[in-house]
Amino acid sequence: MIDYPLLQALAAVITEKGFEKASKKLFITQSAVSRRIRQLESTLGEPVLVRSQPPKLTLTGQRLLNHLQQVMQLEVALGMASIAEDSAYDKPLTVRLATNADSLATWLPEALAVPESAMAGKLKFELVVEDQSVTLNRMKAGEVMICISSHPEAVNGGSVDALGALPYKAVASPAFVERHGIDADLSDLPCLVFDENDTLQHEFLEDFNYGKPKYIHSCPSSEGFKQMIVAGLGYGLLPELQIGNSLENGELVDLKPNYVINSSLFWHYWHTESPQLKGLRTHALSVANKRLKQ
């Protein structure tokens, strides 16, 4: 039998990115966290963590956290609280969800706001925000229950539903266009990316036979991304949902009026989905059907 407090310690070390923060989350000492990890490894006869900074899971550690996520789902289905919440039955389940920032800035909040009458259990959300191209890694590592990703293939033990696509347009401020011209070689001009995993701008430039961008601002904030474009720091790809009426009121200029690049999104979840999380997924799919391009 697996000693679940040991798995709880393993999950905390990974999600908090270290033993010290894990101890604070679990309200135990750092040495106690270390003892639990050593006990787990002693029981299994192999390591579950790579002691790097931050710590990383071994393949065995990944399988254990995948198992933990699914057990948590089963507990919710039984009306019990998560073992990751100290096994106190009156506490809500923490639903860790990996998502891209643009979904969080547009359609996702509405999707998470399930009508109370439809949600029999108590859930609280803990969001991990990364580019949609890499969020699935969190699912593979067993760190999250739900993942919004651009990858359509389900992970082992998981299922996937298509959400639709976020349409993006290439935009810049009027001042930026006035300064550089609408027909300038965009690969030579400053552009914005969310982080090192964001390739939308590169795909856009390839579609028009431009070279790779030579001058890049990195901005890991969806709202900050838009505000930097409005301020004239560079051009970038923004979701149409986030652009809103900024083209009509002259705040932004569409650099390629007939061009849209669609970023497909998928809702990943575990096979052992509880009724409460199925209700969440059903509501999210309904919202996505209204807000995203189908």
PDB file of C-alpha atoms in Angstrom:
ATOM      1  CA  MET A   1       0.000   0.000   0.000  1.00  0.00           C
ATOM      2  CA  ILE A   2       1.250   3.487  -0.847  1.00  0.00           C
ATOM      3  CA  ASP A   3       1.639   5.866   2.081  1.00  0.00           C
ATOM      4  CA  TYR A   4      -0.169   8.906   0.690  1.00  0.00           C
ATOM      5  CA  PRO A   5       1.379  11.522   3.015  1.00  0.00           C
ATOM      6  CA  LEU A   6       4.671  10.583   1.339  1.00  0.00           C
ATOM      7  CA  LEU A   7       3.153  11.296  -2.079  1.00  0.00           C
ATOM      8  CA  GLN A   8       1.755  14.522  -0.669  1.00  0.00           C
ATOM      9  CA  ALA A   9       5.302  15.554   0.240  1.00  0.00           C
ATOM     10  CA  LEU A  10       6.555  14.633  -3.230  1.00  0.00           C
ATOM     11  CA  ALA A  11       3.797  16.675  -4.882  1.00  0.00           C
ATOM     12  CA  ALA A  12       4.546  19.680  -2.673  1.00  0.00           C
ATOM     13  CA  VAL A  13       8.282  19.606  -3.475  1.00  0.00           C
ATOM     14  CA  ILE A  14       7.503  19.665  -7.201  1.00  0.00           C
ATOM     15  CA  THR A  15       4.700  22.230  -7.208  1.00  0.00           C
ATOM     16  CA  GLU A  16       6.506  24.547  -4.770  1.00  0.00           C
ATOM     17  CA  LYS A  17       9.859  24.012  -6.536  1.00  0.00           C
ATOM     18  CA  GLY A  18      11.806  23.137  -3.409  1.00  0.00           C
ATOM     19  CA  PHE A  19      11.867  21.516   0.018  1.00  0.00           C
ATOM     20  CA  GLU A  20      11.659  24.734   2.036  1.00  0.00           C
ATOM     21  CA  LYS A  21       8.515  26.019   0.325  1.00  0.00           C
ATOM     22  CA  ALA A  22       7.033  22.515   0.421  1.00  0.00           C
ATOM     23  CA  SER A  23       7.474  22.442   4.200  1.00  0.00           C
ATOM     24  CA  LYS A  24       5.598  25.738   4.532  1.00  0.00           C
ATOM     25  CA  LYS A  25       2.748  24.464   2.374  1.00  0.00           C
ATOM     26  CA  LEU A  26       2.457  21.255   4.408  1.00  0.00           C
ATOM     27  CA  PHE A  27       3.035  22.968   7.792  1.00  0.00           C
ATOM     28  CA  ILE A  28       5.858  20.603   8.683  1.00  0.00           C
ATOM     29  CA  THR A  29       9.616  21.088   8.958  1.00  0.00           C
ATOM     30  CA  GLN A  30      11.930  20.934   5.978  1.00  0.00           C
ATOM     31  CA  SER A  31      13.698  17.923   7.503  1.00  0.00           C
ATOM     32  CA  ALA A  32      10.325  16.161   7.800  1.00  0.00           C
ATOM     33  CA  VAL A  33       9.725  16.691   4.098  1.00  0.00           C
ATOM     34  CA  SER A  34      13.165  15.245   3.336  1.00  0.00           C
ATOM     35  CA  ARG A  35      12.463  12.233   5.564  1.00  0.00           C
ATOM     36  CA  ARG A  36       9.191  11.553   3.760  1.00  0.00           C
ATOM     37  CA  ILE A  37      10.915  11.645   0.370  1.00  0.00           C
ATOM     38  CA  ARG A  38      13.710   9.354   1.610  1.00  0.00           C
ATOM     39  CA  GLN A  39      11.131   6.967   3.085  1.00  0.00           C
ATOM     40  CA  LEU A  40       9.254   6.873  -0.228  1.00  0.00           C
ATOM     41  CA  GLU A  41      12.479   6.141  -2.114  1.00  0.00           C
ATOM     42  CA  SER A  42      13.476   3.507   0.425  1.00  0.00           C
ATOM     43  CA  THR A  43      10.101   1.783   0.049  1.00  0.00           C
ATOM     44  CA  LEU A  44      10.341   1.788  -3.758  1.00  0.00           C
ATOM     45  CA  GLY A  45      14.045   1.025  -3.892  1.00  0.00           C
ATOM     46  CA  GLU A  46      14.731   3.829  -6.384  1.00  0.00           C
ATOM     47  CA  PRO A  47      14.835   7.641  -6.525  1.00  0.00           C
ATOM     48  CA  VAL A  48      11.701   9.682  -7.183  1.00  0.00           C
ATOM     49  CA  LEU A  49      13.449  13.050  -7.428  1.00  0.00           C
ATOM     50  CA  VAL A  50      16.468  14.520  -9.131  1.00  0.00           C
ATOM     51  CA  ARG A  51      17.966  16.858  -6.517  1.00  0.00           C
ATOM     52  CA  SER A  52      18.405  19.757  -8.928  1.00  0.00           C
ATOM     53  CA  GLN A  53      17.298  23.377  -8.548  1.00  0.00           C
ATOM     54  CA  PRO A  54      14.362  23.190  -8.786  1.00  0.00           C
ATOM     55  CA  PRO A  55      13.926  19.460  -8.048  1.00  0.00           C
ATOM     56  CA  LYS A  56      12.709  17.322 -10.942  1.00  0.00           C
ATOM     57  CA  LEU A  57      10.797  14.048 -11.031  1.00  0.00           C
ATOM     58  CA  THR A  58      12.280  10.789 -12.173  1.00  0.00           C
ATOM     59  CA  LEU A  59      10.109   8.581 -14.379  1.00  0.00           C
ATOM     60  CA  THR A  60       8.975   6.723 -11.264  1.00  0.00           C
ATOM     61  CA  GLY A  61       8.177  10.029  -9.583  1.00  0.00           C
ATOM     62  CA  GLN A  62       6.077  11.066 -12.575  1.00  0.00           C
ATOM     63  CA  ARG A  63       4.077   7.825 -12.416  1.00  0.00           C
ATOM     64  CA  LEU A  64       3.483   8.344  -8.700  1.00  0.00           C
ATOM     65  CA  LEU A  65       2.156  11.884  -9.161  1.00  0.00           C
ATOM     66  CA  ASN A  66      -0.034  10.760 -12.048  1.00  0.00           C
ATOM     67  CA  HIS A  67      -1.447   8.146  -9.678  1.00  0.00           C
ATOM     68  CA  LEU A  68      -1.951  10.783  -6.971  1.00  0.00           C
ATOM     69  CA  GLN A  69      -3.915  13.053  -9.318  1.00  0.00           C
ATOM     70  CA  GLN A  70      -6.264  10.208 -10.203  1.00  0.00           C
ATOM     71  CA  VAL A  71      -6.770   9.161  -6.573  1.00  0.00           C
ATOM     72  CA  MET A  72      -7.655  12.770  -5.768  1.00  0.00           C
ATOM     73  CA  GLN A  73     -10.305  12.621  -8.484  1.00  0.00           C
ATOM     74  CA  LEU A  74     -11.773   9.442  -7.013  1.00  0.00           C
ATOM     75  CA  GLU A  75     -11.938  11.032  -3.557  1.00  0.00           C
ATOM     76  CA  VAL A  76     -13.904  13.954  -4.948  1.00  0.00           C
ATOM     77  CA  ALA A  77     -16.275  11.524  -6.650  1.00  0.00           C
ATOM     78  CA  LEU A  78     -16.873   9.909  -3.257  1.00  0.00           C
ATOM     79  CA  GLY A  79     -17.571  13.267  -1.640  1.00  0.00           C
ATOM     80  CA  MET A  80     -14.276  13.236   0.227  1.00  0.00           C
ATOM     81  CA  ALA A  81     -11.669  15.964   0.383  1.00  0.00           C
ATOM     82  CA  SER A  82      -8.321  15.552  -1.302  1.00  0.00           C
ATOM     83  CA  ILE A  83      -5.539  13.714   0.469  1.00  0.00           C
ATOM     84  CA  ALA A  84      -3.438  16.661  -0.629  1.00  0.00           C
ATOM     85  CA  GLU A  85      -5.531  18.740   1.764  1.00  0.00           C
ATOM     86  CA  ASP A  86      -4.513  16.808   4.892  1.00  0.00           C
ATOM     87  CA  SER A  87      -7.437  14.375   4.502  1.00  0.00           C
ATOM     88  CA  ALA A  88      -9.826  16.783   6.192  1.00  0.00           C
ATOM     89  CA  TYR A  89     -13.225  15.994   4.731  1.00  0.00           C
ATOM     90  CA  ASP A  90     -14.563  19.520   5.045  1.00  0.00           C
ATOM     91  CA  LYS A  91     -11.861  21.066   2.862  1.00  0.00           C
ATOM     92  CA  PRO A  92     -12.298  21.709  -0.869  1.00  0.00           C
ATOM     93  CA  LEU A  93     -10.232  20.007  -3.501  1.00  0.00           C
ATOM     94  CA  THR A  94      -7.477  22.131  -4.984  1.00  0.00           C
ATOM     95  CA  VAL A  95      -7.772  21.800  -8.750  1.00  0.00           C
ATOM     96  CA  ARG A  96      -4.401  22.540 -10.323  1.00  0.00           C
ATOM     97  CA  LEU A  97      -4.944  23.584 -13.922  1.00  0.00           C
ATOM     98  CA  ALA A  98      -2.243  24.423 -16.458  1.00  0.00           C
ATOM     99  CA  THR A  99      -3.281  27.049 -18.990  1.00  0.00           C
ATOM    100  CA  ASN A 100      -1.904  29.564 -21.430  1.00  0.00           C
ATOM    101  CA  ALA A 101      -2.058  33.236 -20.476  1.00  0.00           C
ATOM    102  CA  ASP A 102      -4.210  34.256 -23.441  1.00  0.00           C
ATOM    103  CA  SER A 103      -6.980  31.852 -22.424  1.00  0.00           C
ATOM    104  CA  LEU A 104      -6.793  33.227 -18.899  1.00  0.00           C
ATOM    105  CA  ALA A 105      -7.108  36.770 -20.263  1.00  0.00           C
ATOM    106  CA  THR A 106     -10.112  35.973 -22.459  1.00  0.00           C
ATOM    107  CA  TRP A 107     -12.511  33.008 -22.195  1.00  0.00           C
ATOM    108  CA  LEU A 108     -11.234  30.826 -19.332  1.00  0.00           C
ATOM    109  CA  PRO A 109     -12.514  32.781 -16.277  1.00  0.00           C
ATOM    110  CA  GLU A 110     -16.082  32.395 -17.550  1.00  0.00           C
ATOM    111  CA  ALA A 111     -15.423  28.700 -18.165  1.00  0.00           C
ATOM    112  CA  LEU A 112     -14.282  28.165 -14.566  1.00  0.00           C
ATOM    113  CA  ALA A 113     -17.276  30.008 -13.111  1.00  0.00           C
ATOM    114  CA  VAL A 114     -19.592  27.000 -13.080  1.00  0.00           C
ATOM    115  CA  PRO A 115     -23.112  27.817 -11.820  1.00  0.00           C
ATOM    116  CA  GLU A 116     -23.325  26.767  -8.162  1.00  0.00           C
ATOM    117  CA  SER A 117     -26.329  24.511  -8.787  1.00  0.00           C
ATOM    118  CA  ALA A 118     -24.284  22.479 -11.236  1.00  0.00           C
ATOM    119  CA  MET A 119     -21.325  21.966  -8.888  1.00  0.00           C
ATOM    120  CA  ALA A 120     -22.060  19.402  -6.193  1.00  0.00           C
ATOM    121  CA  GLY A 121     -18.507  19.437  -4.771  1.00  0.00           C
ATOM    122  CA  LYS A 122     -16.320  22.256  -3.553  1.00  0.00           C
ATOM    123  CA  LEU A 123     -13.404  23.196  -5.776  1.00  0.00           C
ATOM    124  CA  LYS A 124     -10.737  25.853  -5.551  1.00  0.00           C
ATOM    125  CA  PHE A 125      -8.448  26.637  -8.477  1.00  0.00           C
ATOM    126  CA  GLU A 126      -4.684  26.906  -8.569  1.00  0.00           C
ATOM    127  CA  LEU A 127      -3.521  27.972 -12.028  1.00  0.00           C
ATOM    128  CA  VAL A 128      -0.159  27.278 -13.631  1.00  0.00           C
ATOM    129  CA  VAL A 129       0.367  29.711 -16.522  1.00  0.00           C
ATOM    130  CA  GLU A 130       2.691  28.792 -19.391  1.00  0.00           C
ATOM    131  CA  ASP A 131       2.686  28.828 -23.173  1.00  0.00           C
ATOM    132  CA  GLN A 132       0.125  26.421 -24.629  1.00  0.00           C
ATOM    133  CA  SER A 133       2.925  24.513 -26.372  1.00  0.00           C
ATOM    134  CA  VAL A 134       4.429  23.327 -23.075  1.00  0.00           C
ATOM    135  CA  THR A 135       1.522  23.120 -20.596  1.00  0.00           C
ATOM    136  CA  LEU A 136       1.049  19.418 -21.389  1.00  0.00           C
ATOM    137  CA  ASN A 137       4.391  18.717 -19.709  1.00  0.00           C
ATOM    138  CA  ARG A 138       2.694  19.533 -16.395  1.00  0.00           C
ATOM    139  CA  MET A 139       0.091  16.871 -17.102  1.00  0.00           C
ATOM    140  CA  LYS A 140       2.716  14.304 -18.051  1.00  0.00           C
ATOM    141  CA  ALA A 141       4.549  15.010 -14.806  1.00  0.00           C
ATOM    142  CA  GLY A 142       1.376  14.496 -12.765  1.00  0.00           C
ATOM    143  CA  GLU A 143       1.435  18.070 -11.468  1.00  0.00           C
ATOM    144  CA  VAL A 144      -2.052  19.091 -12.616  1.00  0.00           C
ATOM    145  CA  MET A 145      -5.554  17.636 -12.923  1.00  0.00           C
ATOM    146  CA  ILE A 146      -6.481  19.612 -16.032  1.00  0.00           C
ATOM    147  CA  CYS A 147      -4.435  21.094 -18.831  1.00  0.00           C
ATOM    148  CA  ILE A 148      -5.257  23.463 -21.692  1.00  0.00           C
ATOM    149  CA  SER A 149      -2.786  22.728 -24.447  1.00  0.00           C
ATOM    150  CA  SER A 150      -2.198  23.109 -28.166  1.00  0.00           C
ATOM    151  CA  HIS A 151      -1.384  19.380 -28.392  1.00  0.00           C
ATOM    152  CA  PRO A 152      -4.286  17.091 -29.397  1.00  0.00           C
ATOM    153  CA  GLU A 153      -2.760  13.798 -28.195  1.00  0.00           C
ATOM    154  CA  ALA A 154      -3.867  12.592 -24.752  1.00  0.00           C
ATOM    155  CA  VAL A 155      -1.291  11.547 -22.164  1.00  0.00           C
ATOM    156  CA  ASN A 156      -1.224   8.019 -20.759  1.00  0.00           C
ATOM    157  CA  GLY A 157      -4.205   7.646 -18.452  1.00  0.00           C
ATOM    158  CA  GLY A 158      -5.817  10.778 -19.815  1.00  0.00           C
ATOM    159  CA  SER A 159      -8.454  11.936 -22.275  1.00  0.00           C
ATOM    160  CA  VAL A 160      -8.777  15.073 -24.374  1.00  0.00           C
ATOM    161  CA  ASP A 161     -11.576  17.237 -25.813  1.00  0.00           C
ATOM    162  CA  ALA A 162     -11.183  19.865 -28.527  1.00  0.00           C
ATOM    163  CA  LEU A 163     -12.082  23.354 -27.308  1.00  0.00           C
ATOM    164  CA  GLY A 164     -11.765  25.306 -30.546  1.00  0.00           C
ATOM    165  CA  ALA A 165      -9.179  27.878 -31.534  1.00  0.00           C
ATOM    166  CA  LEU A 166      -8.077  31.347 -30.510  1.00  0.00           C
ATOM    167  CA  PRO A 167      -7.752  33.522 -33.658  1.00  0.00           C
ATOM    168  CA  TYR A 168      -4.774  35.903 -33.555  1.00  0.00           C
ATOM    169  CA  LYS A 169      -4.062  39.015 -35.595  1.00  0.00           C
ATOM    170  CA  ALA A 170      -0.784  40.882 -36.119  1.00  0.00           C
ATOM    171  CA  VAL A 171      -1.173  44.360 -34.656  1.00  0.00           C
ATOM    172  CA  ALA A 172       0.850  47.427 -33.731  1.00  0.00           C
ATOM    173  CA  SER A 173       0.188  50.938 -32.483  1.00  0.00           C
ATOM    174  CA  PRO A 174      -0.465  53.823 -34.918  1.00  0.00           C
ATOM    175  CA  ALA A 175       2.759  55.467 -33.701  1.00  0.00           C
ATOM    176  CA  PHE A 176       4.725  52.284 -34.444  1.00  0.00           C
ATOM    177  CA  VAL A 177       3.288  52.135 -37.975  1.00  0.00           C
ATOM    178  CA  GLU A 178       3.964  55.814 -38.556  1.00  0.00           C
ATOM    179  CA  ARG A 179       7.541  55.391 -37.394  1.00  0.00           C
ATOM    180  CA  HIS A 180       8.360  52.267 -39.431  1.00  0.00           C
ATOM    181  CA  GLY A 181       5.776  52.174 -42.227  1.00  0.00           C
ATOM    182  CA  ILE A 182       3.141  49.548 -42.936  1.00  0.00           C
ATOM    183  CA  ASP A 183       5.260  47.775 -45.590  1.00  0.00           C
ATOM    184  CA  ALA A 184       8.497  47.529 -43.611  1.00  0.00           C
ATOM    185  CA  ASP A 185      10.384  44.241 -43.266  1.00  0.00           C
ATOM    186  CA  LEU A 186       8.883  43.143 -39.957  1.00  0.00           C
ATOM    187  CA  SER A 187      11.739  40.770 -39.191  1.00  0.00           C
ATOM    188  CA  ASP A 188      13.943  43.845 -38.678  1.00  0.00           C
ATOM    189  CA  LEU A 189      11.502  45.556 -36.312  1.00  0.00           C
ATOM    190  CA  PRO A 190      10.943  44.948 -32.590  1.00  0.00           C
ATOM    191  CA  CYS A 191       8.296  42.337 -31.840  1.00  0.00           C
ATOM    192  CA  LEU A 192       6.863  40.864 -28.662  1.00  0.00           C
ATOM    193  CA  VAL A 193       6.778  37.234 -27.540  1.00  0.00           C
ATOM    194  CA  PHE A 194       5.270  35.780 -24.369  1.00  0.00           C
ATOM    195  CA  ASP A 195       8.369  33.712 -23.544  1.00  0.00           C
ATOM    196  CA  GLU A 196      10.964  31.473 -25.187  1.00  0.00           C
ATOM    197  CA  ASN A 197       8.265  28.898 -26.030  1.00  0.00           C
ATOM    198  CA  ASP A 198       6.018  31.363 -27.888  1.00  0.00           C
ATOM    199  CA  THR A 199       6.470  30.834 -31.631  1.00  0.00           C
ATOM    200  CA  LEU A 200       3.338  32.559 -32.981  1.00  0.00           C
ATOM    201  CA  GLN A 201       5.287  35.602 -34.129  1.00  0.00           C
ATOM    202  CA  HIS A 202       7.806  33.350 -35.882  1.00  0.00           C
ATOM    203  CA  GLU A 203       5.008  31.456 -37.658  1.00  0.00           C
ATOM    204  CA  PHE A 204       3.481  34.754 -38.752  1.00  0.00           C
ATOM    205  CA  LEU A 205       6.776  35.969 -40.228  1.00  0.00           C
ATOM    206  CA  GLU A 206       7.283  32.653 -42.037  1.00  0.00           C
ATOM    207  CA  ASP A 207       3.803  32.923 -43.572  1.00  0.00           C
ATOM    208  CA  PHE A 208       4.895  36.170 -45.267  1.00  0.00           C
ATOM    209  CA  ASN A 209       8.398  34.953 -46.136  1.00  0.00           C
ATOM    210  CA  TYR A 210      10.085  37.262 -43.668  1.00  0.00           C
ATOM    211  CA  GLY A 211      13.194  36.167 -41.827  1.00  0.00           C
ATOM    212  CA  LYS A 212      13.434  35.340 -38.149  1.00  0.00           C
ATOM    213  CA  PRO A 213      12.800  38.273 -35.781  1.00  0.00           C
ATOM    214  CA  LYS A 214      16.026  40.066 -34.908  1.00  0.00           C
ATOM    215  CA  TYR A 215      14.697  42.272 -32.112  1.00  0.00           C
ATOM    216  CA  ILE A 216      12.486  40.661 -29.470  1.00  0.00           C
ATOM    217  CA  HIS A 217      10.822  41.867 -26.274  1.00  0.00           C
ATOM    218  CA  SER A 218       9.787  39.061 -23.906  1.00  0.00           C
ATOM    219  CA  CYS A 219       6.654  39.783 -21.863  1.00  0.00           C
ATOM    220  CA  PRO A 220       5.130  36.880 -19.828  1.00  0.00           C
ATOM    221  CA  SER A 221       1.879  38.750 -19.161  1.00  0.00           C
ATOM    222  CA  SER A 222      -1.083  38.738 -21.517  1.00  0.00           C
ATOM    223  CA  GLU A 223      -2.363  42.150 -20.417  1.00  0.00           C
ATOM    224  CA  GLY A 224       1.160  43.573 -20.313  1.00  0.00           C
ATOM    225  CA  PHE A 225       1.734  42.158 -23.798  1.00  0.00           C
ATOM    226  CA  LYS A 226      -1.155  44.190 -25.185  1.00  0.00           C
ATOM    227  CA  GLN A 227      -0.160  47.336 -23.302  1.00  0.00           C
ATOM    228  CA  MET A 228       3.404  47.136 -24.629  1.00  0.00           C
ATOM    229  CA  ILE A 229       2.015  46.955 -28.178  1.00  0.00           C
ATOM    230  CA  VAL A 230      -0.312  49.908 -27.500  1.00  0.00           C
ATOM    231  CA  ALA A 231       2.669  51.854 -26.137  1.00  0.00           C
ATOM    232  CA  GLY A 232       4.552  51.282 -29.397  1.00  0.00           C
ATOM    233  CA  LEU A 233       7.361  49.083 -28.096  1.00  0.00           C
ATOM    234  CA  GLY A 234       6.799  46.538 -30.845  1.00  0.00           C
ATOM    235  CA  TYR A 235       4.271  44.582 -32.861  1.00  0.00           C
ATOM    236  CA  GLY A 236       2.817  41.219 -31.877  1.00  0.00           C
ATOM    237  CA  LEU A 237       0.085  38.637 -32.304  1.00  0.00           C
ATOM    238  CA  LEU A 238      -2.962  39.266 -30.111  1.00  0.00           C
ATOM    239  CA  PRO A 239      -6.121  37.148 -29.773  1.00  0.00           C
ATOM    240  CA  GLU A 240      -9.113  38.769 -31.455  1.00  0.00           C
ATOM    241  CA  LEU A 241     -10.992  38.382 -28.162  1.00  0.00           C
ATOM    242  CA  GLN A 242      -8.352  40.497 -26.448  1.00  0.00           C
ATOM    243  CA  ILE A 243      -8.145  43.074 -29.233  1.00  0.00           C
ATOM    244  CA  GLY A 244     -11.825  43.866 -28.755  1.00  0.00           C
ATOM    245  CA  ASN A 245     -12.655  47.239 -30.344  1.00  0.00           C
ATOM    246  CA  SER A 246      -9.044  48.473 -30.310  1.00  0.00           C
ATOM    247  CA  LEU A 247      -8.908  48.404 -34.117  1.00  0.00           C
ATOM    248  CA  GLU A 248     -12.166  50.342 -34.489  1.00  0.00           C
ATOM    249  CA  ASN A 249     -11.191  53.057 -32.014  1.00  0.00           C
ATOM    250  CA  GLY A 250      -7.730  53.496 -33.535  1.00  0.00           C
ATOM    251  CA  GLU A 251      -5.778  52.221 -30.537  1.00  0.00           C
ATOM    252  CA  LEU A 252      -4.237  49.461 -32.678  1.00  0.00           C
ATOM    253  CA  VAL A 253      -3.571  48.908 -36.383  1.00  0.00           C
ATOM    254  CA  ASP A 254      -4.043  45.577 -38.178  1.00  0.00           C
ATOM    255  CA  LEU A 255      -0.734  44.972 -39.983  1.00  0.00           C
ATOM    256  CA  LYS A 256      -2.188  42.322 -42.291  1.00  0.00           C
ATOM    257  CA  PRO A 257      -5.975  42.940 -42.519  1.00  0.00           C
ATOM    258  CA  ASN A 258      -6.835  39.661 -44.228  1.00  0.00           C
ATOM    259  CA  TYR A 259      -4.579  37.513 -42.059  1.00  0.00           C
ATOM    260  CA  VAL A 260      -5.556  35.392 -39.045  1.00  0.00           C
ATOM    261  CA  ILE A 261      -3.568  32.626 -37.396  1.00  0.00           C
ATOM    262  CA  ASN A 262      -5.598  30.139 -35.365  1.00  0.00           C
ATOM    263  CA  SER A 263      -4.162  28.486 -32.263  1.00  0.00           C
ATOM    264  CA  SER A 264      -6.096  25.284 -31.534  1.00  0.00           C
ATOM    265  CA  LEU A 265      -6.719  24.456 -27.873  1.00  0.00           C
ATOM    266  CA  PHE A 266      -7.532  21.159 -26.149  1.00  0.00           C
ATOM    267  CA  TRP A 267      -8.857  20.311 -22.670  1.00  0.00           C
ATOM    268  CA  HIS A 268      -6.842  17.431 -21.170  1.00  0.00           C
ATOM    269  CA  TYR A 269      -8.118  15.508 -18.154  1.00  0.00           C
ATOM    270  CA  TRP A 270      -7.632  12.151 -16.408  1.00  0.00           C
ATOM    271  CA  HIS A 271      -9.747   9.065 -17.131  1.00  0.00           C
ATOM    272  CA  THR A 272     -10.743   8.949 -13.444  1.00  0.00           C
ATOM    273  CA  GLU A 273     -12.720  12.170 -13.780  1.00  0.00           C
ATOM    274  CA  SER A 274     -15.034  12.943 -10.860  1.00  0.00           C
ATOM    275  CA  PRO A 275     -18.644  14.055 -11.498  1.00  0.00           C
ATOM    276  CA  GLN A 276     -17.727  17.526 -10.247  1.00  0.00           C
ATOM    277  CA  LEU A 277     -14.849  17.903 -12.689  1.00  0.00           C
ATOM    278  CA  LYS A 278     -16.980  16.460 -15.469  1.00  0.00           C
ATOM    279  CA  GLY A 279     -19.466  19.242 -14.707  1.00  0.00           C
ATOM    280  CA  LEU A 280     -16.629  21.758 -14.917  1.00  0.00           C
ATOM    281  CA  ARG A 281     -15.464  20.327 -18.238  1.00  0.00           C
ATOM    282  CA  THR A 282     -18.984  20.339 -19.677  1.00  0.00           C
ATOM    283  CA  HIS A 283     -19.420  23.991 -18.714  1.00  0.00           C
ATOM    284  CA  ALA A 284     -15.978  24.893 -20.090  1.00  0.00           C
ATOM    285  CA  LEU A 285     -16.751  23.230 -23.415  1.00  0.00           C
ATOM    286  CA  SER A 286     -20.032  25.153 -23.592  1.00  0.00           C
ATOM    287  CA  VAL A 287     -18.240  28.463 -22.986  1.00  0.00           C
ATOM    288  CA  ALA A 288     -15.504  27.594 -25.477  1.00  0.00           C
ATOM    289  CA  ASN A 289     -18.140  26.740 -28.083  1.00  0.00           C
ATOM    290  CA  LYS A 290     -19.477  30.303 -27.749  1.00  0.00           C
ATOM    291  CA  ARG A 291     -16.217  32.206 -27.384  1.00  0.00           C
ATOM    292  CA  LEU A 292     -13.689  30.314 -29.520  1.00  0.00           C
ATOM    293  CA  LYS A 293     -13.585  29.645 -33.242  1.00  0.00           C
ATOM    294  CA  GLN A 294     -15.043  26.221 -34.019  1.00  0.00           C
TER     295      GLN A 294
END
